Amino acid sequence: MSNMSEVNNGGRAGGRSRPGVPKAAAAGAGAVAVAGAGASTAHAEPGRRGAPTFVLVHGSGSNSYGWSAISAELGARGYRAIAVDLPGHGPGAYFPVSYQVPQDLERLRTEPSPLSEVTLEDCAAHVVDVVRAAHRNGPVILAGQSLGGVTVNAVANQVPELLSHLVYASAFCPTRHTSVVELLATPEASSSALFRIPGVTTPPELGVTRVNWRSGDPAFLAAAREALGTDRTDAEVRALLNTLEPDESAAIGAADSRGLPDRWGRVPRTFLRFTEDRAVPPALQDLMIREADETTPRNRFRVRSLAAPHVGPRDVAVWADELERVARMCR
């Protein structure tokens, strides 16, 4: 297709970590690195038993709904697709009373949230259970978007033998840098539009990053549109924001989520590189790709560049085409 290209490796700008970015600010930006997972499970027809199953992991503040159109398209093509809701998301999401209308913005800054107790280990354990169940039917392709990439890393560290391929859709993939917080402190992340989305100022002891996606401030809408989907209309961005959840565990962005060479590094992997992403800029994507390839030089990223913003391609067929290419490699 005209809006994508495939590269094998190398040739990307790198850089050393930049000190001086406040940890809380970086963690907050990482927590609003959203982008969806899918709401439904698509089933292959009986004759396709043994075909790969996709397990799809959403980003911060999101839930399985964001993958719903992709799951449906994969199902129409004869693939199984399971979009997970990570702990504290989807049906288990928490919406502060002060987040409801009419909003109490002062209380919203201090209202406790059960997501403060959610860890990366919790997310990984949840997805490992899904992967184990899916693996009974054949190969498993584990895909994550945005902050969902750290859960992909953690799962691959635990059960590489159950995974046929990993897919990172403009997703965080720490290997040399310890965490999302560290990656967001690099020069390659300095232009990220995530830093310009106004968050709710909460005390560190609250343990969550919080975003008021229901804000009526035109400046907030403009910042969210720049970070998530510059090719979307204001109406489409508002519809997207109404699917998002206000709280994310601050612990996940700060957790050591490096892919381990002898575990994660055994699994073939693809990076869907979004060239118009202003949340996770291409320079930051390239840094993660390069560092991962340096970590496992005998198992390098297969890279596909797509002309898409952070929320991904508008055309669901583009998504499905890319995932189907991966599936064909896993038969």
GROMACS .gro file of C-alpha atoms in nm, residues 9-163:
model
  155
    9ASN     CA    1   1.658  -0.263   1.075
   10GLY     CA    2   1.894   0.016   1.164
   11GLY     CA    3   1.962   0.366   1.046
   12ARG     CA    4   1.757   0.537   1.315
   13ALA     CA    5   1.853   0.829   1.531
   14GLY     CA    6   1.937   0.741   1.887
   15GLY     CA    7   2.027   0.936   2.197
   16ARG     CA    8   2.112   0.922   2.562
   17SER     CA    9   1.862   0.979   2.840
   18ARG     CA   10   1.799   1.343   2.924
   19PRO     CA   11   1.802   1.419   3.296
   20GLY     CA   12   1.580   1.676   3.454
   21VAL     CA   13   1.233   1.566   3.347
   22PRO     CA   14   1.025   1.535   3.664
   23LYS     CA   15   0.931   1.174   3.729
   24ALA     CA   16   0.571   1.262   3.810
   25ALA     CA   17   0.529   1.456   3.489
   26ALA     CA   18   0.677   1.177   3.282
   27ALA     CA   19   0.467   0.912   3.453
   28GLY     CA   20   0.156   1.120   3.398
   29ALA     CA   21   0.233   1.157   3.030
   30GLY     CA   22   0.291   0.784   3.001
   31ALA     CA   23  -0.040   0.714   3.165
   32VAL     CA   24  -0.231   0.916   2.908
   33ALA     CA   25  -0.060   0.727   2.628
   34VAL     CA   26  -0.385   0.575   2.520
   35ALA     CA   27  -0.496   0.371   2.231
   36GLY     CA   28  -0.737   0.100   2.230
   37ALA     CA   29  -0.791  -0.264   2.257
   38GLY     CA   30  -1.098  -0.443   2.130
   39ALA     CA   31  -1.434  -0.509   2.282
   40SER     CA   32  -1.534  -0.838   2.132
   41THR     CA   33  -1.393  -1.180   2.059
   42ALA     CA   34  -1.388  -1.285   1.696
   43HIS     CA   35  -1.405  -1.657   1.625
   44ALA     CA   36  -1.263  -1.849   1.333
   45GLU     CA   37  -1.482  -2.096   1.150
   46PRO     CA   38  -1.439  -2.462   1.252
   47GLY     CA   39  -1.212  -2.532   0.955
   48ARG     CA   40  -0.962  -2.275   1.078
   49ARG     CA   41  -0.879  -2.448   1.406
   50GLY     CA   42  -0.507  -2.411   1.455
   51ALA     CA   43  -0.498  -2.070   1.287
   52PRO     CA   44  -0.334  -1.801   1.500
   53THR     CA   45  -0.530  -1.627   1.775
   54PHE     CA   46  -0.469  -1.257   1.832
   55VAL     CA   47  -0.461  -1.134   2.192
   56LEU     CA   48  -0.493  -0.755   2.188
   57VAL     CA   49  -0.381  -0.530   2.475
   58HIS     CA   50  -0.501  -0.172   2.515
   59GLY     CA   51  -0.314   0.137   2.628
   60SER     CA   52  -0.347   0.361   2.931
   61GLY     CA   53  -0.689   0.500   3.015
   62SER     CA   54  -0.839   0.278   2.750
   63ASN     CA   55  -1.014  -0.058   2.743
   64SER     CA   56  -1.105  -0.340   2.508
   65TYR     CA   57  -1.355  -0.129   2.315
   66GLY     CA   58  -1.086   0.045   2.111
   67TRP     CA   59  -0.997  -0.280   1.935
   68SER     CA   60  -1.359  -0.368   1.853
   69ALA     CA   61  -1.357  -0.272   1.485
   70ILE     CA   62  -1.027  -0.452   1.433
   71SER     CA   63  -1.152  -0.762   1.614
   72ALA     CA   64  -1.460  -0.765   1.393
   73GLU     CA   65  -1.252  -0.730   1.076
   74LEU     CA   66  -1.018  -1.010   1.182
   75GLY     CA   67  -1.320  -1.227   1.262
   76ALA     CA   68  -1.462  -1.160   0.916
   77ARG     CA   69  -1.133  -1.283   0.774
   78GLY     CA   70  -1.154  -1.605   0.973
   79TYR     CA   71  -0.927  -1.529   1.269
   80ARG     CA   72  -0.986  -1.547   1.642
   81ALA     CA   73  -0.920  -1.218   1.821
   82ILE     CA   74  -0.946  -1.162   2.196
   83ALA     CA   75  -0.928  -0.805   2.321
   84VAL     CA   76  -0.855  -0.796   2.692
   85ASP     CA   77  -0.952  -0.547   2.958
   86LEU     CA   78  -0.655  -0.503   3.190
   87PRO     CA   79  -0.724  -0.495   3.566
   88GLY     CA   80  -0.918  -0.184   3.660
   89HIS     CA   81  -1.042  -0.126   3.305
   90GLY     CA   82  -1.351  -0.209   3.103
   91PRO     CA   83  -1.624  -0.356   3.325
   92GLY     CA   84  -1.385  -0.318   3.620
   93ALA     CA   85  -1.317   0.049   3.555
   94TYR     CA   86  -1.343   0.304   3.833
   95PHE     CA   87  -1.505   0.641   3.769
   96PRO     CA   88  -1.465   0.884   4.061
   97VAL     CA   89  -1.787   1.036   4.187
   98SER     CA   90  -1.629   1.377   4.128
   99TYR     CA   91  -1.578   1.285   3.760
  100GLN     CA   92  -1.954   1.259   3.705
  101VAL     CA   93  -2.167   1.551   3.592
  102PRO     CA   94  -2.185   1.798   3.751
  103GLN     CA   95  -1.813   1.760   3.813
  104ASP     CA   96  -1.641   1.856   4.135
  105LEU     CA   97  -1.300   1.953   4.001
  106GLU     CA   98  -1.154   2.026   4.343
  107ARG     CA   99  -1.251   1.686   4.479
  108LEU     CA  100  -1.131   1.521   4.158
  109ARG     CA  101  -0.775   1.615   4.257
  110THR     CA  102  -0.784   1.408   4.576
  111GLU     CA  103  -1.051   1.138   4.540
  112PRO     CA  104  -0.887   0.795   4.596
  113SER     CA  105  -0.892   0.526   4.330
  114PRO     CA  106  -0.857   0.146   4.349
  115LEU     CA  107  -0.630   0.161   4.046
  116SER     CA  108  -0.354   0.277   4.278
  117GLU     CA  109  -0.319  -0.090   4.378
  118VAL     CA  110  -0.281  -0.222   4.022
  119THR     CA  111   0.071  -0.327   3.923
  120LEU     CA  112   0.239  -0.438   3.604
  121GLU     CA  113   0.254  -0.786   3.757
  122ASP     CA  114  -0.126  -0.782   3.787
  123CYS     CA  115  -0.163  -0.688   3.421
  124ALA     CA  116   0.083  -0.954   3.309
  125ALA     CA  117  -0.085  -1.226   3.518
  126HIS     CA  118  -0.422  -1.140   3.366
  127VAL     CA  119  -0.294  -1.157   3.009
  128VAL     CA  120  -0.090  -1.472   3.073
  129ASP     CA  121  -0.414  -1.648   3.169
  130VAL     CA  122  -0.572  -1.536   2.841
  131VAL     CA  123  -0.267  -1.648   2.644
  132ARG     CA  124  -0.268  -1.992   2.810
  133ALA     CA  125  -0.633  -2.043   2.718
  134ALA     CA  126  -0.585  -1.920   2.361
  135HIS     CA  127  -0.277  -2.134   2.309
  136ARG     CA  128  -0.489  -2.448   2.334
  137ASN     CA  129  -0.629  -2.359   1.990
  138GLY     CA  130  -0.299  -2.292   1.817
  139PRO     CA  131  -0.039  -2.016   1.780
  140VAL     CA  132  -0.086  -1.691   1.974
  141ILE     CA  133   0.005  -1.345   1.847
  142LEU     CA  134   0.024  -1.091   2.129
  143ALA     CA  135  -0.027  -0.729   2.024
  144GLY     CA  136  -0.012  -0.414   2.234
  145GLN     CA  137  -0.066  -0.049   2.162
  146SER     CA  138   0.090   0.248   2.340
  147LEU     CA  139   0.132   0.173   2.713
  148GLY     CA  140   0.006  -0.180   2.642
  149GLY     CA  141   0.354  -0.255   2.512
  150VAL     CA  142   0.493  -0.290   2.864
  151THR     CA  143   0.239  -0.561   2.940
  152VAL     CA  144   0.342  -0.735   2.618
  153ASN     CA  145   0.703  -0.725   2.741
  154ALA     CA  146   0.608  -0.862   3.083
  155VAL     CA  147   0.401  -1.146   2.937
  156ALA     CA  148   0.675  -1.241   2.690
  157ASN     CA  149   0.924  -1.247   2.979
  158GLN     CA  150   0.703  -1.502   3.154
  159VAL     CA  151   0.572  -1.732   2.880
  160PRO     CA  152   0.779  -1.690   2.562
  161GLU     CA  153   0.712  -2.053   2.474
  162LEU     CA  154   0.340  -1.976   2.434
  163LEU     CA  155   0.388  -1.685   2.194
   0.00000   0.00000   0.00000
